[in-house]
Coordinates of C-alpha atoms and ligand atoms in Angstrom, one line a residue:
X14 CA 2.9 1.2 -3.2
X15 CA 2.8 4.0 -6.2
X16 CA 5.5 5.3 -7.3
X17 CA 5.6 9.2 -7.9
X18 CA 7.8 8.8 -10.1
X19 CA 6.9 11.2 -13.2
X20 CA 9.2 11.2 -16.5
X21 CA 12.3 8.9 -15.3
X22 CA 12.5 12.2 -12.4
X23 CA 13.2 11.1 -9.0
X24 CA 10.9 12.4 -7.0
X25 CA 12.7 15.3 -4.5
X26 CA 11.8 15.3 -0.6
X27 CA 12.4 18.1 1.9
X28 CA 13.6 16.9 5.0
X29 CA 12.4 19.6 7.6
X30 CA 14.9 19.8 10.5
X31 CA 12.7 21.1 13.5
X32 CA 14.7 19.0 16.4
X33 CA 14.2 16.4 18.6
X34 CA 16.4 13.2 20.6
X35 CA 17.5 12.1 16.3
X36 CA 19.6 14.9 16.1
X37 CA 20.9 15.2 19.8
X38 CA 24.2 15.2 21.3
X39 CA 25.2 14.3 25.3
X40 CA 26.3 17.3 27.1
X41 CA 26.9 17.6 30.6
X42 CA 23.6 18.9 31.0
X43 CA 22.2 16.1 29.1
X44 CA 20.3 15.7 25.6
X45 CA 20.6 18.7 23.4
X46 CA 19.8 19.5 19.9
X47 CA 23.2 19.6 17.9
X48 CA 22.7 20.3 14.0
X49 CA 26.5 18.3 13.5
X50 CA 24.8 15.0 14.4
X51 CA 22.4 15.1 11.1
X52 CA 25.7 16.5 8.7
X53 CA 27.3 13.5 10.3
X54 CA 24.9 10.6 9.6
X55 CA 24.0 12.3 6.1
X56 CA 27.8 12.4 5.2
X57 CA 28.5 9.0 6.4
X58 CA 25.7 7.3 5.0
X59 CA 26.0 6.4 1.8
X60 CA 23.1 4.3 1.8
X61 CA 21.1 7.6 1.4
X62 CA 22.5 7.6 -2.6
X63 CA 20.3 4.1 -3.2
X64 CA 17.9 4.3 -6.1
X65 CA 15.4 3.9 -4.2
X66 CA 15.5 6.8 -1.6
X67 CA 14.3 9.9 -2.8
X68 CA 16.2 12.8 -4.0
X69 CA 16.0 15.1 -0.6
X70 CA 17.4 18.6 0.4
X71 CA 17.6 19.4 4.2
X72 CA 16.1 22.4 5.1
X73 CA 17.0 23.3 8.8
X74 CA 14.9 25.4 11.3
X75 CA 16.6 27.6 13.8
X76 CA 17.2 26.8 16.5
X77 CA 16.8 23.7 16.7
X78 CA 14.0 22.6 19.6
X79 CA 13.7 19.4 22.4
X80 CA 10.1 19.5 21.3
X81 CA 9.2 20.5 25.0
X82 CA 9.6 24.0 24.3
X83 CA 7.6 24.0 21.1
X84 CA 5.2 26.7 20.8
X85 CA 2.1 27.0 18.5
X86 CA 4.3 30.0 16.7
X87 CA 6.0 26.9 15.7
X88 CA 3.4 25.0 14.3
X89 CA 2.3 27.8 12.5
X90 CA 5.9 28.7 11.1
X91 CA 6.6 24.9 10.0
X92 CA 3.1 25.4 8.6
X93 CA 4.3 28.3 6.6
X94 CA 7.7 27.0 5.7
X95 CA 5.7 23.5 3.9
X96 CA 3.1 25.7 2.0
X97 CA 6.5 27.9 0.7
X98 CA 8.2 25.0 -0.7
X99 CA 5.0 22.6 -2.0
X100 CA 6.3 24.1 -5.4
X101 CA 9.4 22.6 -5.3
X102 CA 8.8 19.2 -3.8
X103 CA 6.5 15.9 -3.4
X104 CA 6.5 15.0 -0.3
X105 CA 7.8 16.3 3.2
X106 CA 9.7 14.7 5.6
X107 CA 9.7 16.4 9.6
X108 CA 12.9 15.8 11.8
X109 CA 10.8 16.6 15.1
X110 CA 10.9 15.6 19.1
X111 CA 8.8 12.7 20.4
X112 CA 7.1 14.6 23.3
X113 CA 5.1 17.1 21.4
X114 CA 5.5 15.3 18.2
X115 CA 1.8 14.4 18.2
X116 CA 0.8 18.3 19.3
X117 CA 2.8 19.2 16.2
X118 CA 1.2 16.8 13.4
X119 CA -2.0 17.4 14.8
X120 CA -1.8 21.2 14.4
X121 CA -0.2 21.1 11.0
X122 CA -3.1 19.0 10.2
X123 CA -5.4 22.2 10.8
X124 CA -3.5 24.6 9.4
X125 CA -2.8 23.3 5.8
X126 CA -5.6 23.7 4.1
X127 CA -5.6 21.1 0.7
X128 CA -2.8 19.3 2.0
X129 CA -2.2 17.1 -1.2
X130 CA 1.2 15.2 -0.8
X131 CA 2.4 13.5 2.4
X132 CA 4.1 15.4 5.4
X133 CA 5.7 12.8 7.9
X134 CA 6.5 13.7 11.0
X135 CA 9.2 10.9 12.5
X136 CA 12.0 11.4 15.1
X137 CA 13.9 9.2 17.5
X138 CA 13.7 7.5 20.9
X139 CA 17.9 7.5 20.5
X140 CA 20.0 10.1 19.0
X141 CA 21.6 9.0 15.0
X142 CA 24.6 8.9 17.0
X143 CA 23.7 6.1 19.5
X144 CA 24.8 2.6 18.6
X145 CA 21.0 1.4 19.1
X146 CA 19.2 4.2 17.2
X147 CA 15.9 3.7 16.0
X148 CA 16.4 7.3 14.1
X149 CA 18.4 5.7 11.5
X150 CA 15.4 3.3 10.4
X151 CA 12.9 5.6 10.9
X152 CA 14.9 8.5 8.3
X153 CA 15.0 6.2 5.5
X154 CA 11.9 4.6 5.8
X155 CA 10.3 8.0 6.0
X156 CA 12.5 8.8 2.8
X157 CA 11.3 5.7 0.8
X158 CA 7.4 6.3 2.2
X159 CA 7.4 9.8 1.6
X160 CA 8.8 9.6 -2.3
X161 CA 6.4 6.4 -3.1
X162 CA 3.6 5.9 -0.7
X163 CA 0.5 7.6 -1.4
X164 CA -0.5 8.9 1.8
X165 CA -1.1 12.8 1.4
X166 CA -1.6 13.6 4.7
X167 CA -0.1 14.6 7.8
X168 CA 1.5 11.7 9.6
X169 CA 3.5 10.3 12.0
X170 CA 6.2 7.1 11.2
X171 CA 7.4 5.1 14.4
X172 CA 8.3 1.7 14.7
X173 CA 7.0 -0.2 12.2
X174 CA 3.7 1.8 11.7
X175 CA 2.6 4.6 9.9
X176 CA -0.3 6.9 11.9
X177 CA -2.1 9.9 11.1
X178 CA -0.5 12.4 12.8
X179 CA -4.1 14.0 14.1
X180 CA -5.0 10.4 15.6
X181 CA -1.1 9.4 17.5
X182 CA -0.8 9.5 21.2
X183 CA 2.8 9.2 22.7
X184 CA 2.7 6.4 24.7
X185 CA 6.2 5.0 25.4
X186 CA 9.1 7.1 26.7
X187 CA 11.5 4.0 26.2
X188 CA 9.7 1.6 23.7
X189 CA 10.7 1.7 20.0
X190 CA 7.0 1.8 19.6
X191 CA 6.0 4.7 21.1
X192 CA 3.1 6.1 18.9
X193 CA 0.2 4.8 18.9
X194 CA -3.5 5.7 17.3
X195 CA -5.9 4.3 19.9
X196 CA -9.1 5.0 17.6
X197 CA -7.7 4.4 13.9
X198 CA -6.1 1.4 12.6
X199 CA -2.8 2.8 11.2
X200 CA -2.5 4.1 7.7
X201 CA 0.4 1.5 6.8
X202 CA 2.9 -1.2 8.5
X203 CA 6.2 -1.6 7.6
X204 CA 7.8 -4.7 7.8
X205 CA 9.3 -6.5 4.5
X206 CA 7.3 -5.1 2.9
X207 CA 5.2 -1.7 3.5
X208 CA 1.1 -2.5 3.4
X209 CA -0.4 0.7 2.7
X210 CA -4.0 0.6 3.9
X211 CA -5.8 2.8 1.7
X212 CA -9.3 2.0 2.2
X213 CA -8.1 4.8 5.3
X214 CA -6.4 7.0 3.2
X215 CA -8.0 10.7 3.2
X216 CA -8.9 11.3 -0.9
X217 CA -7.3 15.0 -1.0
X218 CA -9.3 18.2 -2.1
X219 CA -7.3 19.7 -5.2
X220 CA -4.8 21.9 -4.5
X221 CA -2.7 23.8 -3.7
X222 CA -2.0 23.9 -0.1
X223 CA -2.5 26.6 1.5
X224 CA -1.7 28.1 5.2
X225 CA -5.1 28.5 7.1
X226 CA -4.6 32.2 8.7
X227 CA -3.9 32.7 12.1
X228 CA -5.1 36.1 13.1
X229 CA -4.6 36.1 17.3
X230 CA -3.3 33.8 19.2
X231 CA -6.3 32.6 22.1
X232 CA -5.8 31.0 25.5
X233 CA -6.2 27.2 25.6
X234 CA -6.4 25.3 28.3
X235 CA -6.0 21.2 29.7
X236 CA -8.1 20.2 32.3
X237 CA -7.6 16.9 33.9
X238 CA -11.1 15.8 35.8
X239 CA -9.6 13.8 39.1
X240 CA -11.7 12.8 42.1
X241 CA -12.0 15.4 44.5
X242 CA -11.6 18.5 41.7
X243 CA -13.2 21.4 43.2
X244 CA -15.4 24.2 41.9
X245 CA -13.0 26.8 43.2
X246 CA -10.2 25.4 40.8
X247 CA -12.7 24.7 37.8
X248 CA -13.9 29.1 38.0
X249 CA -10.3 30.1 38.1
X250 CA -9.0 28.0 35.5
X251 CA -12.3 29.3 33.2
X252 CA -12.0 33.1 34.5
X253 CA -10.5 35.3 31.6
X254 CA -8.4 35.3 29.5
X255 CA -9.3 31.3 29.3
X256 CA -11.6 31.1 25.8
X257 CA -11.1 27.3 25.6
X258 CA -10.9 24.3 27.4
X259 CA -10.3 21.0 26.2
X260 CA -11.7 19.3 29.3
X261 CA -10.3 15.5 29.6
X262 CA -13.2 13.3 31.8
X263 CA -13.4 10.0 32.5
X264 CA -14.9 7.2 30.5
X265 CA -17.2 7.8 28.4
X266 CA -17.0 11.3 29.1
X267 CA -18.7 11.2 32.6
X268 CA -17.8 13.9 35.3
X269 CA -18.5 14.8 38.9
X270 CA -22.4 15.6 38.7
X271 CA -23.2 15.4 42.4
X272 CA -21.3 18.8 43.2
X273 CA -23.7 21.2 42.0
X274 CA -21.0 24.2 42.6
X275 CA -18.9 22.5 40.1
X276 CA -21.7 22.2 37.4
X277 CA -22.6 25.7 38.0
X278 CA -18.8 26.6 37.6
X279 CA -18.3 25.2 34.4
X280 CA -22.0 26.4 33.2
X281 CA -20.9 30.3 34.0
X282 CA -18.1 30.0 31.9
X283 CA -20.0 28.7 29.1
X284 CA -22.6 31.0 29.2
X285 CA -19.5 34.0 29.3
X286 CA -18.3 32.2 25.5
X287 CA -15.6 29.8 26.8
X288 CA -15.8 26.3 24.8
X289 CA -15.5 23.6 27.1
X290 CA -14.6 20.4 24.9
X291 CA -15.1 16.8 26.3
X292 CA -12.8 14.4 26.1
X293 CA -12.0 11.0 27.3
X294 CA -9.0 10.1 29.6
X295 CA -9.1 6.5 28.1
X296 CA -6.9 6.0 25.2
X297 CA -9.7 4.1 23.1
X298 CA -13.3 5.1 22.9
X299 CA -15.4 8.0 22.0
X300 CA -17.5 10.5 24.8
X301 CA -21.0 9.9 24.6
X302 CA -22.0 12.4 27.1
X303 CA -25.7 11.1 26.8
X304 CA -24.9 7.3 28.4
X305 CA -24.5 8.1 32.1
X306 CA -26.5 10.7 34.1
X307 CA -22.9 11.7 34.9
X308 CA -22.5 12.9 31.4
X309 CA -25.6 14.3 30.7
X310 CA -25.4 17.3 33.3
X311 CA -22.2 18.3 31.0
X312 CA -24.7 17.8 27.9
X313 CA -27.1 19.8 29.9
X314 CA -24.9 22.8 30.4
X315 CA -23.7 23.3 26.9
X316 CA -20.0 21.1 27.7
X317 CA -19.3 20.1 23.7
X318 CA -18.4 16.6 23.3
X319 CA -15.2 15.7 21.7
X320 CA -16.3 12.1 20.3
X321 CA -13.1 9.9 20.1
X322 CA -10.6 12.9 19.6
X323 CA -7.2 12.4 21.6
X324 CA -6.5 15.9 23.8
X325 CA -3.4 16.6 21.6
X326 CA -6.5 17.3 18.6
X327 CA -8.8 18.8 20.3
X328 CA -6.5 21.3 21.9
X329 CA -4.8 21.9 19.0
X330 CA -8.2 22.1 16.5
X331 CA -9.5 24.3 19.7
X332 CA -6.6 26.9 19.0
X333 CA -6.8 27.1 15.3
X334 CA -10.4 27.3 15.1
X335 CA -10.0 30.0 18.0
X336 CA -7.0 31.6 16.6
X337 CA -9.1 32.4 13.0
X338 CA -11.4 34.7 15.1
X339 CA -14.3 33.0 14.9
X340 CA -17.3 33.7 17.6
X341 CA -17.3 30.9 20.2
X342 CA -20.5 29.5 18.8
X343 CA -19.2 28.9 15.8
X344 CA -15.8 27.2 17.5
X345 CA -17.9 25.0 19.6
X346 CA -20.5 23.7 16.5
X347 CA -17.2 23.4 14.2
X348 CA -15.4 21.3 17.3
X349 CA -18.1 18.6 16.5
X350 CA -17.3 18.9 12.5
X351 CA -14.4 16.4 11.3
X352 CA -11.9 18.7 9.8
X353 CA -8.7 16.4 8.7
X354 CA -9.8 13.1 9.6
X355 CA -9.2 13.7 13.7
X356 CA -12.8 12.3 14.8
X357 CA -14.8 9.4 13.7
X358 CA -18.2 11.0 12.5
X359 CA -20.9 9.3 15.2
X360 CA -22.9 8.1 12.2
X361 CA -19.5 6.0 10.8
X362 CA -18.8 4.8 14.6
X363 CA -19.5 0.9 13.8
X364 CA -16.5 0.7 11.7
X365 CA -17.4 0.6 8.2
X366 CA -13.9 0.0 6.3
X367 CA -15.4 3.0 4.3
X368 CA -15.0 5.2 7.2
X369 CA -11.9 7.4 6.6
X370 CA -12.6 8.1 2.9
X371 CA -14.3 11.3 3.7
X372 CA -14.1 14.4 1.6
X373 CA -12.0 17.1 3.1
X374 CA -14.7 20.2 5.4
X375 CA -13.9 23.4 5.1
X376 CA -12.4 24.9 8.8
Ligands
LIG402 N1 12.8 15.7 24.6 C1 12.9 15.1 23.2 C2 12.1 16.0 22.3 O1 10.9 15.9 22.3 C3 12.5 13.7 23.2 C4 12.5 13.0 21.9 O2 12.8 13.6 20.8 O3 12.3 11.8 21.8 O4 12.6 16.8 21.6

């Protein structure tokens, strides 16, 4: 661990209130956000005053959200609200909801642009108030990490393990450990001690950050393949105003290729400018859309393969990349580009420790 500490200063934090189960109360119509249940904790806490915690400032977004009814205005107004405070602070800490948590740090990912200081994103399978909470650990630890870990990206603490936030899948709606980063070892563990493993690290461009511009907001889509998905379905959910798809297959990215009027379905809506993006449904593992024949008629048609993404990336990168105007050519070539360390370049797939040290691309 590095200290930031510059001067004898303690290094400030700004604890980004978005929502989520940590600060929840029980109502009679269950969970809801309650801003008293932070005040409370931070008042009764006196813990938070140790030397070792950071010098922090709340600063609380209204109204607080359940994370289910997140929209990517949100993303790009917690985007906006870190880029307007970088001045003032070291680090970022995100008070968010588990169930889009990983939608959240993944977009944030795109849309900061010279991110150099860490931005973790934790939250809470129980609310501070419950006697078992997990959101009392996972404040201070995000505290402690945030004002001496050198980690400047965007990232998710749960449990005992720090993740990039552009790599996290959900995966547990009771566990304590309920992130997970299928295709990248996570960036640190904490136990007695916190093992940062920096050899994964991303080596920040200079900065300062700034917010990568949004100029429409474009219609995204998730596509589940199942057995028995029909060609009907596929040309409705590709007819306007779809522009991408993030398209989640099975394997290694292997799809029905015996129903012709399904190929040809997708194909027409590729040839009209919508990006289809491959993805895999497995939790580990990259597409290779070139290993079965069942791949290769999406490689045929022009179906861009999403190499070990999780769907929360791509859909996310999809939208940003989208959402800057760019022409769908240009999406669909830039969807194979690794932007913030959300895809393993193919050449880097055998796992050389050196893999994650990779110079920032421009989006
Ligand atoms: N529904 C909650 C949310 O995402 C769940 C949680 O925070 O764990 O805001």
């Amino acid at each position: 661990m590095v200290n930031l500490r510059q001067g004898g200063r303690k290094p400030k934090v700004a604890v980004l209130h978005v929502g989520g189960t940590i600060g929840m109360s029980l109502t009679n119509d269950g969970w809801v956000p309650d801003p008293a249940v932070l005040e409370r904790f931070l008042a009764a806490t006196p813990l938070l005053t140790h030397p070792d915690v950071p010098d922090f400032q709340v600063i609380r977004h209204e109204p607080l959200l359940d994370s289910s009814n997140t929209r990517p205005e949100d993303w790009v107004e917690l985007a906006a609200s870190i880029v307007a405070h970088d001045a003032e602070f070291d680090a970022f800490v995100v008070l968010h909801g588990t169930d889009t948590m990983a939608y959240t740090a993944s977009a944030l990912s795109f849309l900061l642009d010279g991110l150099n200081k860490p931005v973790i994103l934790t939250g809470a399978q129980l609310s501070l108030e419950h006697v078992m909470s997990d959101g009392r650990d996972h404040l201070v630890t995000a505290l402690v990490l945030a004002g001496q870990a050198q980690v400047p990206e965007v990232c998710i603490l749960f449990g005992s393990v720090l993740l990039r936030g552009n790599r996290a899948q959900k995966v547990s709606n009771d566990e304590f450990m309920a992130f997970e980063s299928g295709n990248l070892p996570p960036l640190a563990h904490i136990g007695a001690r916190i093992k940062v493993n920096h050899g994964l690290v991303r080596v920040p461009r200079p900065g300062p950050v700034r917010l990568r511009n949004l100029v429409r907001q474009p219609e995204v889509v998730a596509l589940r393949v199942f057995p028995g998905i029909s060609a009907k379905l596929v040309e409705r959910v590709l007819r306007q105003p779809t522009e991408g798809v993030v398209m989640a297959t099975y394997g290694t990215g292997n799809f029905p290729s015996n129903d012709q009027a399904l190929l040809d379905a997708l194909a027409e809506g590729i040839a009209r400018g919508v990006v289809v993006v491959n993805i895999s449904q497995c939790h580990r593992g990259r597409v290779s859309q070139r290993t079965y024949g069942t791949g290769t008629a999406l490689d045929r048609i022009g179906v861009v393969s999403g190499a070990d993404m999780t769907a929360e990336a791509a859909l996310t990168k999809l939208y940003c990349l989208l959402g800057q105007g760019l022409s769908p050519t240009e999406v669909a070539r830039r969807m194979t580009v690794d932007l913030a360390g959300e895809m393993t370049p193919e050449r880097l797939e055998e796992g050389t420790p050196a893999l994650m040290s990779l110079p920032s691309v421009e989006l």
